[in-house]
CSV table of C-alpha atoms and ligand atoms in Angstrom, one decimal:
chain,number,residue,atom,x,y,z
K,20,MET,CA,0.0,0.0,0.0
K,21,ALA,CA,2.8,2.4,0.9
K,22,ALA,CA,4.6,1.7,-2.4
K,23,GLU,CA,1.4,2.4,-4.3
K,24,SER,CA,0.9,5.7,-2.5
K,25,ASP,CA,4.5,6.8,-3.3
K,26,GLN,CA,3.9,5.9,-6.9
K,27,ASN,CA,0.7,7.9,-7.0
K,28,ARG,CA,2.4,10.9,-5.4
K,29,GLY,CA,4.9,10.9,-8.3
K,30,LEU,CA,2.1,11.2,-10.9
K,31,SER,CA,2.4,14.4,-12.9
K,32,ARG,CA,-0.4,16.9,-13.0
K,33,ARG,CA,-0.4,16.6,-16.8
K,34,GLY,CA,-0.7,12.9,-16.6
K,35,LEU,CA,-3.7,13.2,-14.3
K,36,LEU,CA,-5.3,15.9,-16.4
K,37,SER,CA,-5.0,13.9,-19.6
K,38,GLY,CA,-6.7,11.0,-17.9
K,39,ILE,CA,-3.9,8.4,-18.6
K,40,ALA,CA,-3.3,7.7,-14.9
K,41,LEU,CA,-6.9,7.7,-13.7
K,42,GLY,CA,-8.9,4.5,-13.1
K,43,ALA,CA,-8.0,2.0,-10.4
K,44,GLY,CA,-4.9,3.9,-9.4
K,45,GLY,CA,-6.9,7.2,-9.1
K,46,LEU,CA,-9.3,5.5,-6.8
K,47,ALA,CA,-6.4,4.2,-4.7
K,48,VAL,CA,-5.2,7.8,-4.1
K,49,GLY,CA,-8.4,8.6,-2.3
K,50,GLY,CA,-8.4,5.4,-0.3
K,51,VAL,CA,-4.8,5.9,0.9
K,52,THR,CA,-5.3,9.5,1.8
K,53,GLY,CA,-8.5,8.8,3.7
K,54,TYR,CA,-6.9,6.0,5.7
K,55,ALA,CA,-4.0,8.1,6.7
K,56,ALA,CA,-6.1,11.0,7.8
K,57,ALA,CA,-8.3,8.8,10.0
K,58,SER,CA,-5.4,7.3,11.8
K,59,GLU,CA,-3.4,10.6,12.4
K,60,PRO,CA,-5.7,13.2,13.9
K,61,SER,CA,-4.1,16.6,13.1
K,62,ILE,CA,-6.2,18.9,15.3
K,63,ASP,CA,-5.3,19.3,18.9
K,64,GLU,CA,-8.6,18.5,20.6
K,65,ALA,CA,-7.9,20.7,23.7
K,66,SER,CA,-7.2,23.8,21.6
K,67,ALA,CA,-10.3,23.1,19.3
K,68,THR,CA,-12.5,23.0,22.4
K,69,ALA,CA,-10.9,26.2,23.8
K,70,LEU,CA,-11.6,28.1,20.6
K,71,GLY,CA,-15.2,26.9,20.6
K,72,SER,CA,-15.8,28.2,24.1
K,73,GLU,CA,-14.1,31.6,23.6
K,74,THR,CA,-16.4,34.6,23.7
K,75,VAL,CA,-16.1,38.2,22.5
K,76,ASP,CA,-17.7,40.9,24.7
K,77,CYS,CA,-20.6,42.4,22.9
K,78,PHE,CA,-20.8,45.5,25.2
K,79,GLY,CA,-18.6,48.5,24.7
K,80,THR,CA,-18.1,52.0,23.2
K,81,HIS,CA,-17.9,50.4,19.7
K,82,GLN,CA,-19.8,47.4,18.3
K,83,ALA,CA,-17.9,44.1,18.3
K,84,GLY,CA,-16.9,42.5,15.0
K,85,ILE,CA,-14.8,45.4,13.7
K,86,ALA,CA,-11.7,45.7,15.7
K,87,THR,CA,-12.2,42.0,16.7
K,88,PRO,CA,-9.6,39.7,15.0
K,89,ARG,CA,-11.3,38.4,11.9
K,90,GLN,CA,-13.1,35.1,12.6
K,91,ALA,CA,-13.0,32.3,10.0
K,92,HIS,CA,-16.7,32.4,9.0
K,93,VAL,CA,-19.2,35.1,8.3
K,94,THR,CA,-22.7,35.6,7.0
K,95,PHE,CA,-23.7,39.1,6.0
K,96,ILE,CA,-27.5,39.7,5.8
K,97,GLY,CA,-29.1,42.6,4.0
K,98,LEU,CA,-32.7,43.2,5.1
K,99,ASP,CA,-35.5,45.4,3.7
K,100,LEU,CA,-38.0,46.8,6.3
K,101,ARG,CA,-41.6,46.0,5.8
K,102,ARG,CA,-43.7,48.9,4.7
K,103,GLU,CA,-45.7,49.3,7.9
K,104,VAL,CA,-42.6,49.5,10.1
K,105,ASN,CA,-42.2,52.8,12.0
K,106,ARG,CA,-39.9,54.1,14.7
K,107,GLU,CA,-41.8,52.2,17.5
K,108,ALA,CA,-41.6,49.0,15.6
K,109,LEU,CA,-37.9,49.6,14.9
K,110,VAL,CA,-37.2,50.0,18.7
K,111,ARG,CA,-39.0,46.7,19.3
K,112,MET,CA,-37.0,44.9,16.6
K,113,MET,CA,-33.6,46.3,17.8
K,114,GLN,CA,-34.5,45.4,21.4
K,115,LEU,CA,-35.2,41.8,20.3
K,116,LEU,CA,-32.1,41.6,18.2
K,117,THR,CA,-30.0,43.1,21.0
K,118,ASP,CA,-31.3,40.5,23.4
K,119,ASP,CA,-30.4,37.7,20.9
K,120,ILE,CA,-26.9,39.2,20.4
K,121,VAL,CA,-26.2,39.4,24.2
K,122,ARG,CA,-27.3,35.8,24.8
K,123,LEU,CA,-25.8,34.1,21.8
K,124,THR,CA,-22.4,35.8,22.0
K,125,GLN,CA,-22.2,34.6,25.6
K,126,GLY,CA,-22.9,31.0,24.5
K,127,ARG,CA,-26.5,31.0,25.9
K,128,PRO,CA,-29.6,30.2,23.9
K,129,ALA,CA,-31.8,33.0,22.7
K,130,LEU,CA,-35.3,33.4,24.2
K,131,ALA,CA,-37.5,30.8,22.5
K,132,ASP,CA,-34.4,29.5,20.7
K,133,PRO,CA,-35.5,27.0,18.1
K,134,GLN,CA,-32.3,25.0,18.6
K,135,PRO,CA,-30.9,25.8,22.0
K,136,GLU,CA,-28.5,22.9,21.9
K,137,LEU,CA,-26.5,24.8,19.2
K,138,ALA,CA,-25.9,27.8,21.4
K,139,ASP,CA,-23.2,26.4,23.6
K,140,VAL,CA,-20.3,26.9,21.2
K,141,PRO,CA,-20.0,30.7,20.9
K,142,ALA,CA,-16.6,30.3,19.0
K,143,ARG,CA,-15.9,34.1,19.2
K,144,LEU,CA,-19.3,35.0,17.8
K,145,THR,CA,-19.9,38.7,17.0
K,146,VAL,CA,-23.0,40.3,15.5
K,147,THR,CA,-22.5,43.8,14.0
K,148,ALA,CA,-25.5,45.9,12.8
K,149,GLY,CA,-25.5,48.6,10.2
K,150,PHE,CA,-28.3,51.0,9.2
K,151,GLY,CA,-29.1,52.0,5.6
K,152,GLU,CA,-30.8,55.2,4.6
K,153,GLY,CA,-34.1,53.4,4.4
K,154,LEU,CA,-34.1,52.6,8.1
K,155,LEU,CA,-33.7,56.3,9.0
K,156,THR,CA,-36.5,57.2,6.6
K,157,ALA,CA,-38.8,54.5,8.1
K,158,ALA,CA,-38.1,56.0,11.5
K,159,GLY,CA,-38.9,59.5,10.3
K,160,LEU,CA,-35.3,60.5,11.2
K,161,GLU,CA,-33.8,61.1,7.7
K,162,THR,CA,-32.6,64.6,8.9
K,163,LYS,CA,-30.2,62.7,11.2
K,164,SER,CA,-28.7,60.8,8.3
K,165,PRO,CA,-25.0,61.5,7.7
K,166,TYR,CA,-24.4,63.2,4.4
K,167,TRP,CA,-22.5,60.2,2.9
K,168,LEU,CA,-25.4,57.9,3.6
K,169,THR,CA,-28.0,60.2,2.1
K,170,ALA,CA,-25.8,60.6,-1.0
K,171,GLY,CA,-24.9,56.9,-1.3
K,172,LEU,CA,-21.8,55.7,-3.2
K,173,PRO,CA,-21.3,57.1,-6.7
K,174,GLY,CA,-21.3,54.6,-9.6
K,175,PHE,CA,-17.9,53.4,-10.7
K,176,LYS,CA,-17.2,52.4,-14.3
K,177,VAL,CA,-16.2,48.9,-13.4
K,178,ASP,CA,-19.5,48.3,-11.6
K,179,GLU,CA,-21.9,45.6,-12.9
K,180,LEU,CA,-24.1,45.7,-9.8
K,181,GLN,CA,-27.0,43.4,-9.3
K,182,PRO,CA,-29.9,44.5,-6.9
K,183,ARG,CA,-29.9,41.0,-5.4
K,184,TRP,CA,-26.4,41.7,-3.9
K,185,SER,CA,-26.8,45.4,-3.2
K,186,ASP,CA,-28.2,47.9,-0.7
K,187,GLY,CA,-30.7,47.2,2.1
K,188,ASP,CA,-32.2,49.0,5.1
K,189,LEU,CA,-30.5,47.0,7.8
K,190,MET,CA,-27.3,44.9,7.7
K,191,LEU,CA,-26.2,42.2,10.1
K,192,GLN,CA,-22.6,40.8,10.0
K,193,VAL,CA,-22.6,37.5,11.9
K,194,ALA,CA,-19.1,36.1,12.3
K,195,ALA,CA,-17.6,33.2,14.3
K,196,GLU,CA,-14.8,30.6,14.1
K,197,ASP,CA,-17.5,27.9,13.6
K,198,PRO,CA,-19.9,27.8,10.7
K,199,VAL,CA,-22.5,26.0,12.7
K,200,THR,CA,-22.5,28.8,15.3
K,201,VAL,CA,-22.9,31.4,12.5
K,202,SER,CA,-25.8,29.4,10.9
K,203,HIS,CA,-27.6,29.1,14.2
K,204,ALA,CA,-27.2,32.8,15.1
K,205,VAL,CA,-28.4,33.7,11.6
K,206,ARG,CA,-31.6,31.5,12.1
K,207,VAL,CA,-32.3,33.1,15.5
K,208,LEU,CA,-31.8,36.7,14.3
K,209,LEU,CA,-33.9,36.1,11.2
K,210,THR,CA,-36.7,34.5,13.2
K,211,ASP,CA,-36.9,37.7,15.4
K,212,ALA,CA,-36.5,40.1,12.4
K,213,ARG,CA,-39.1,38.4,10.3
K,214,PRO,CA,-42.2,40.4,11.5
K,215,PHE,CA,-40.3,43.6,10.7
K,216,ALA,CA,-38.1,42.9,7.7
K,217,LYS,CA,-37.5,40.7,4.7
K,218,VAL,CA,-34.2,39.2,3.6
K,219,ARG,CA,-32.9,41.1,0.6
K,220,TRP,CA,-29.6,39.2,0.3
K,221,MET,CA,-27.4,36.9,2.3
K,222,GLN,CA,-23.7,36.4,1.6
K,223,SER,CA,-21.4,33.9,3.4
K,224,GLY,CA,-17.6,34.1,3.4
K,225,PHE,CA,-14.7,32.3,4.9
K,226,HIS,CA,-11.0,32.2,5.7
K,227,ARG,CA,-8.6,29.6,6.8
K,228,PRO,CA,-9.6,28.7,10.4
K,229,ALA,CA,-7.2,29.7,13.2
K,230,ASN,CA,-6.0,26.1,13.7
K,231,THR,CA,-4.8,25.5,10.1
K,232,ALA,CA,-2.1,28.2,9.9
K,233,PRO,CA,0.0,30.1,12.4
K,234,THR,CA,-2.1,33.1,13.7
K,235,SER,CA,0.6,35.5,12.6
K,236,THR,CA,0.2,34.5,8.9
K,237,THR,CA,-1.6,37.0,6.7
K,238,GLY,CA,-4.4,35.1,4.9
K,239,ARG,CA,-4.7,34.5,1.1
K,240,ASN,CA,-7.6,35.3,-1.1
K,241,LEU,CA,-9.0,32.9,-3.8
K,242,MET,CA,-6.6,34.4,-6.4
K,243,GLY,CA,-3.8,33.0,-4.2
K,244,GLN,CA,-2.5,36.4,-3.1
K,245,VAL,CA,-1.4,37.3,0.4
K,246,ASP,CA,-4.2,39.8,1.2
K,247,GLY,CA,-4.4,42.1,4.3
K,248,THR,CA,-0.7,43.2,4.7
K,249,ILE,CA,-1.2,47.0,4.7
K,250,ASN,CA,-4.1,47.7,7.1
K,251,PRO,CA,-4.5,49.9,10.2
K,252,GLN,CA,-3.9,47.9,13.3
K,253,PRO,CA,-6.7,47.6,15.9
K,254,GLY,CA,-5.7,49.0,19.3
K,255,THR,CA,-3.7,51.9,17.7
K,256,GLU,CA,-4.5,55.6,17.5
K,257,ASP,CA,-4.2,55.3,13.8
K,258,PHE,CA,-6.9,52.6,13.6
K,259,ASP,CA,-9.2,54.7,15.8
K,260,GLN,CA,-8.8,57.7,13.5
K,261,VAL,CA,-9.4,55.7,10.4
K,262,VAL,CA,-12.4,53.7,11.7
K,263,TRP,CA,-14.4,55.5,14.4
K,264,ILE,CA,-16.6,58.6,14.1
K,265,PRO,CA,-15.0,60.8,16.8
K,266,ALA,CA,-16.6,61.9,20.1
K,267,ASP,CA,-17.2,65.4,18.5
K,268,GLY,CA,-18.2,64.0,15.1
K,269,GLU,CA,-21.5,64.4,13.2
K,270,PRO,CA,-24.2,63.3,13.5
K,271,THR,CA,-24.1,62.9,17.2
K,272,TRP,CA,-25.9,59.6,17.3
K,273,LEU,CA,-23.0,58.1,15.3
K,274,GLN,CA,-20.3,59.2,17.7
K,275,GLY,CA,-18.3,56.0,18.5
K,276,GLY,CA,-19.8,54.4,15.4
K,277,SER,CA,-18.5,53.9,11.9
K,278,SER,CA,-19.5,53.0,8.3
K,279,VAL,CA,-19.1,49.9,6.3
K,280,VAL,CA,-18.8,49.3,2.5
K,281,ILE,CA,-19.6,45.7,1.4
K,282,ARG,CA,-18.7,45.0,-2.2
K,283,ARG,CA,-19.2,41.6,-3.8
K,284,ILE,CA,-16.4,41.3,-6.3
K,285,GLU,CA,-16.5,38.3,-8.6
K,286,MET,CA,-13.2,36.8,-9.7
K,287,ASP,CA,-12.7,35.3,-13.1
K,288,LEU,CA,-10.7,32.4,-11.5
K,289,ARG,CA,-10.5,30.3,-14.7
K,290,VAL,CA,-8.7,33.0,-16.7
K,291,TRP,CA,-6.6,34.1,-13.8
K,292,GLY,CA,-5.5,30.6,-13.1
K,293,GLY,CA,-4.0,30.4,-16.6
K,294,MET,CA,-1.9,33.6,-16.2
K,295,ASP,CA,1.8,33.2,-15.6
K,296,GLU,CA,3.4,34.1,-12.3
K,297,MET,CA,5.0,37.3,-13.5
K,298,ALA,CA,1.7,38.7,-14.8
K,299,LYS,CA,0.0,37.8,-11.6
K,300,GLU,CA,2.7,39.4,-9.5
K,301,GLU,CA,2.7,42.6,-11.6
K,302,ALA,CA,-1.1,42.9,-11.3
K,303,ILE,CA,-0.7,43.4,-7.5
K,304,GLY,CA,2.9,44.7,-7.2
K,305,ARG,CA,3.8,42.0,-4.7
K,306,ARG,CA,5.3,38.5,-4.9
K,307,LEU,CA,2.8,35.5,-4.8
K,308,SER,CA,5.1,33.4,-2.7
K,309,ASP,CA,5.3,35.6,0.4
K,310,GLY,CA,3.5,38.9,-0.4
K,311,ALA,CA,6.7,40.9,-0.4
K,312,PRO,CA,6.7,44.0,-2.7
K,313,LEU,CA,8.3,43.5,-6.1
K,314,THR,CA,11.1,45.8,-5.0
K,315,GLY,CA,12.3,43.2,-2.5
K,316,GLY,CA,12.5,42.4,1.2
K,317,ASP,CA,9.8,40.5,3.1
K,318,GLU,CA,6.0,41.0,3.3
K,319,PHE,CA,6.3,44.0,5.6
K,320,THR,CA,9.2,45.8,3.8
K,321,ALA,CA,8.0,49.2,2.6
K,322,PRO,CA,7.6,49.2,-1.2
K,323,ASP,CA,9.9,51.4,-3.3
K,324,PHE,CA,7.5,53.1,-5.7
K,325,GLU,CA,10.4,55.0,-7.3
K,326,ALA,CA,12.4,52.0,-8.4
K,327,VAL,CA,12.7,51.3,-12.1
K,328,ASP,CA,14.1,48.3,-14.0
K,329,ALA,CA,16.9,48.3,-16.6
K,330,ASN,CA,14.5,49.5,-19.3
K,331,GLY,CA,13.3,52.4,-17.2
K,332,PHE,CA,9.9,50.8,-16.3
K,333,GLU,CA,8.6,51.0,-12.8
K,334,VAL,CA,9.2,47.8,-10.9
K,335,ILE,CA,5.8,48.2,-9.2
K,336,PRO,CA,3.8,49.0,-12.3
K,337,ALA,CA,1.7,52.1,-12.6
K,338,THR,CA,-1.4,50.0,-13.1
K,339,SER,CA,-0.7,47.6,-10.2
K,340,HIS,CA,-3.4,47.3,-7.6
K,341,MET,CA,-1.1,48.1,-4.7
K,342,ARG,CA,0.3,51.3,-6.2
K,343,LEU,CA,-3.2,52.6,-7.0
K,344,ALA,CA,-4.8,51.5,-3.7
K,345,HIS,CA,-1.9,53.0,-1.7
K,346,ALA,CA,-2.9,56.1,0.3
K,347,GLN,CA,-2.1,59.4,-1.5
K,348,ASP,CA,-2.4,61.3,1.8
K,349,SER,CA,-3.5,60.6,5.4
K,350,THR,CA,-7.2,60.8,4.4
K,351,ASP,CA,-7.8,58.0,1.9
K,352,ARG,CA,-7.4,55.0,4.1
K,353,VAL,CA,-9.8,52.4,5.2
K,354,PHE,CA,-9.8,49.3,7.4
K,355,ARG,CA,-10.2,46.2,5.3
K,356,ARG,CA,-12.0,43.1,6.8
K,357,PRO,CA,-12.7,41.1,3.7
K,358,TYR,CA,-13.8,37.5,3.3
K,359,ASN,CA,-13.6,35.0,0.4
K,360,TYR,CA,-16.8,33.6,-1.0
K,361,ASP,CA,-17.4,30.5,-3.1
K,362,ASP,CA,-20.9,29.7,-4.2
K,363,GLY,CA,-19.9,26.8,-6.5
K,364,VAL,CA,-20.1,27.0,-10.3
K,365,ASP,CA,-22.7,28.1,-12.8
K,366,GLU,CA,-24.2,25.8,-15.4
K,367,ASP,CA,-21.1,26.4,-17.6
K,368,GLY,CA,-18.7,25.5,-14.8
K,369,LYS,CA,-17.7,29.1,-14.2
K,370,PRO,CA,-16.8,29.7,-10.6
K,371,GLU,CA,-19.2,31.9,-8.7
K,372,ALA,CA,-16.4,33.0,-6.3
K,373,GLY,CA,-14.6,36.1,-5.3
K,374,LEU,CA,-14.1,38.5,-2.5
K,375,LEU,CA,-16.7,40.0,-0.1
K,376,PHE,CA,-14.6,43.2,0.1
K,377,THR,CA,-15.6,44.7,3.5
K,378,ALA,CA,-14.1,47.9,4.7
K,379,TYR,CA,-14.9,50.1,7.8
K,380,MET,CA,-14.1,53.8,8.0
K,381,ALA,CA,-15.3,57.0,9.6
K,382,ASP,CA,-16.3,58.7,6.3
K,383,PRO,CA,-16.7,56.6,3.2
K,384,ASP,CA,-17.0,59.7,0.9
K,385,ALA,CA,-13.6,61.0,2.0
K,386,GLN,CA,-11.8,57.7,2.6
K,387,PHE,CA,-13.3,54.9,0.4
K,388,VAL,CA,-14.5,56.8,-2.8
K,389,PRO,CA,-11.1,58.2,-3.8
K,390,ILE,CA,-9.4,54.8,-3.6
K,391,GLN,CA,-12.2,53.0,-5.5
K,392,GLN,CA,-12.1,55.8,-8.1
K,393,ARG,CA,-8.4,55.2,-8.8
K,394,LEU,CA,-8.9,51.5,-8.9
K,395,ALA,CA,-11.9,51.8,-11.3
K,396,ASP,CA,-9.9,54.0,-13.6
K,397,ALA,CA,-6.7,52.1,-14.0
K,398,ASP,CA,-6.3,48.9,-11.8
K,399,VAL,CA,-5.2,46.1,-14.1
K,400,LEU,CA,-6.9,43.7,-11.6
K,401,ASN,CA,-10.2,44.9,-13.2
K,402,ILE,CA,-9.4,42.4,-16.0
K,403,TRP,CA,-10.2,39.5,-13.7
K,404,THR,CA,-12.5,41.1,-11.1
K,405,THR,CA,-16.0,42.6,-11.4
K,406,PRO,CA,-18.0,44.3,-8.6
K,407,ILE,CA,-21.5,42.7,-8.8
K,408,GLY,CA,-22.8,43.9,-5.4
K,409,SER,CA,-22.4,47.1,-3.3
K,410,ALA,CA,-23.9,48.3,-0.1
K,411,LEU,CA,-23.2,51.1,2.4
K,412,PHE,CA,-24.3,51.3,6.0
K,413,ALA,CA,-23.9,53.5,9.0
K,414,ILE,CA,-22.6,51.5,11.9
K,415,PRO,CA,-24.2,52.7,15.2
K,416,PRO,CA,-21.9,52.8,18.3
K,417,GLY,CA,-21.7,50.0,20.8
K,418,PHE,CA,-24.1,49.6,23.7
K,419,SER,CA,-23.9,48.8,27.4
K,420,GLU,CA,-25.9,46.3,29.5
K,421,GLY,CA,-29.5,47.4,29.6
K,422,GLU,CA,-29.3,49.4,26.4
K,423,TYR,CA,-30.2,48.3,22.9
K,424,LEU,CA,-28.2,48.6,19.7
K,425,GLY,CA,-29.2,51.7,17.8
K,426,GLN,CA,-30.6,53.4,20.9
K,427,THR,CA,-28.6,56.6,20.2
K,428,LEU,CA,-30.7,57.1,17.1
K,429,LEU,CA,-34.1,55.5,18.0
K,430,GLY,CA,-34.2,56.2,21.7
Y,5,LIG,C1,-11.2,41.3,-5.7
Y,5,LIG,C2,-10.8,42.5,-5.4
Y,5,LIG,C3,-9.5,42.7,-4.7
Y,5,LIG,C4,-8.4,41.9,-4.5
Y,5,LIG,C5,-8.2,40.5,-5.0
Y,5,LIG,C6,-7.5,42.7,-3.7
Y,5,LIG,C7,-6.2,42.2,-3.3
Y,5,LIG,C8,-5.3,43.0,-2.7
Y,5,LIG,C9,-3.9,42.5,-2.4
Y,5,LIG,C10,-3.4,41.1,-2.7
Y,5,LIG,C11,-3.3,43.5,-1.8
Y,5,LIG,C12,-1.8,43.6,-1.3
Y,5,LIG,C13,-1.6,43.1,0.0
Y,5,LIG,C14,-2.2,43.9,1.1
Y,5,LIG,O1,-1.7,45.0,1.5
Y,5,LIG,O2,-3.3,43.5,1.6
Y,5,LIG,C15,-4.2,44.6,-1.7
Y,5,LIG,C16,-4.0,45.8,-1.1
Y,5,LIG,C17,-4.9,46.8,-0.9
Y,5,LIG,N1,-6.2,46.9,-1.4
Y,5,LIG,FE1,-7.1,45.4,-2.5
Y,5,LIG,N2,-8.0,43.9,-3.4
Y,5,LIG,C18,-9.3,44.0,-4.0
Y,5,LIG,C19,-10.1,45.0,-4.0
Y,5,LIG,C20,-9.9,46.2,-3.3
Y,5,LIG,C21,-10.8,47.3,-3.2
Y,5,LIG,C22,-12.2,47.3,-3.8
Y,5,LIG,C23,-10.2,48.3,-2.5
Y,5,LIG,C24,-10.7,49.6,-2.0
Y,5,LIG,C25,-11.5,50.4,-2.7
Y,5,LIG,C26,-8.9,47.8,-2.1
Y,5,LIG,C27,-8.0,48.5,-1.3
Y,5,LIG,C28,-6.8,48.0,-1.0
Y,5,LIG,C29,-5.8,48.8,-0.2
Y,5,LIG,C30,-6.1,50.1,0.5
Y,5,LIG,C31,-4.6,48.1,-0.2
Y,5,LIG,C32,-3.3,48.4,0.5
Y,5,LIG,C33,-2.5,49.3,-0.4
Y,5,LIG,C34,-1.2,49.7,0.1
Y,5,LIG,O3,-1.1,50.7,0.8
Y,5,LIG,O4,-0.2,49.0,-0.1
Y,5,LIG,N3,-8.8,46.5,-2.6
Y,5,LIG,N4,-5.4,44.3,-2.2
C-alpha cells in the first residue's frame, strides 16, 4: 500500500489531467489519503474546544466585530424593512435583536431559541449591525442621516451591480470561528427580524480557520495572493482615527460608530488561473510566494514606488493594484476586513467565487471613494475582477448592558 501511495504521489499533473493515470490507481489515491487522515488526527482537541468556548464581549463603546480579529466564517445579511414598520416597531426589533446578540455571544440560547443545543459553542461569535438610509426614513429620522449615507456611493465604471447583492435598510454581519455557530445565530436573528423585515440578500464568506495556519500568517484570497498586509492595526490611535466617528463628530448619534462598505467582487478564476506568475505578481505589485513588494524584502518591507528596471519601467507597475490603492495622503485610508466567498459554479462550470470586500471607515466619501475611483480608472486587476454587489451602511456605536443597539438614534 505504501509503495502504491508513493507511486501515486509521483504522478504528474499533466498525466492526471490527460486521464492516462486515472482509473483504479486514481481511486487508490483517495483510499490511501482517507486512511492516513483517519489514523493521524491533526487537530489538537484541547485547543479546538478552547476556541469553541471563547467569547467576544458584545458590550462597549464600539460594536464588536470590527476591531475583533477576523473570525474564520461570516454571513452578511441585508434586510428590507416591511412597509408598515415605523420608529416604535424599529425600537422593538432592535431590542429583540440586541437580546439575541447578548445571549448568543455569551454562549447562551436566545429566548424561544428553536435549537438551544446549538448555542453552547460561541466560538468568538460577534454580530455587528448597520443602518441603511431606508431605516432612517422609516423611523422619520432622515434629517439625522450622515451626508454620505443620504448621497450613497457614486457609480464606478467597473460596476456591474445586481440588486440581489446590493443595498438594504439593515445589515447584520454575523461572524464566528465555527460555521454551525454562524448558521444558528443567523436563524435566530432572522426569526426575530421576520415580523419587521424581509431578507434582501445573504452572503457567506470564509477564511482559513485559526488552527490550520499560524495566527501571525496573513491570509490569502482565492486568487492566491497574500491579502491584508497593509491595514490599520486595531488597538492603535491610527486605527481609531481611520475607523471611528470621533466623540465630537456628526451626526451625534453616530459618535463611536463607523460606516461599512460591502462589495461583492466576482473573480474570473479560470482566466486568472491560466496567467503566468509574473503577470499575476505585476497585477498586484507583490510576490505571490510571500506577499513581499516586487522591489524586495519581506511581506512587511516598505515598497519602493520610485524603483525602475533596466528598461526604465517602474518595478511596481503604474497600473498595479497596490500602487493605485496605496494612500495618497493621510485621508484616503480604510480598514479592510474582507472574506472569500465561493458559491460553487454556474451551469457552464464558471466559478461563482470572489471577495466580499468589506471595509470600515469614519467617512466613506472622503476615505473609500477616492481609492475606489483610482482602482476603477486604472487597476489592471479589473481584467479579472468585477464588482457585482455594493452596499453602504452607517454603523451605530456600541451599547452597554440594559441598552439596545441603535438606541442613540431610535431612543
Ligand atoms: C477582488 C478584489 C480585490 C483583490 C483581489 C485585492 C487584493 C489585494 C492585495 C493582494 C493587496 C496587497 C496586500 C495587502 O496590502 O493587503 C491589496 C492591497 C490593498 N487593497 Fe485590495 N483587493 C481587491 C479590492 C480592493 C478594493 C475594492 C479596495 C478599495 C477600494 C482595495 C483596497 C486596498 C488597499 C487600500 C490596499 C493596501 C495598499 C497599500 O497601501 O499597499 N482593494 N489588495
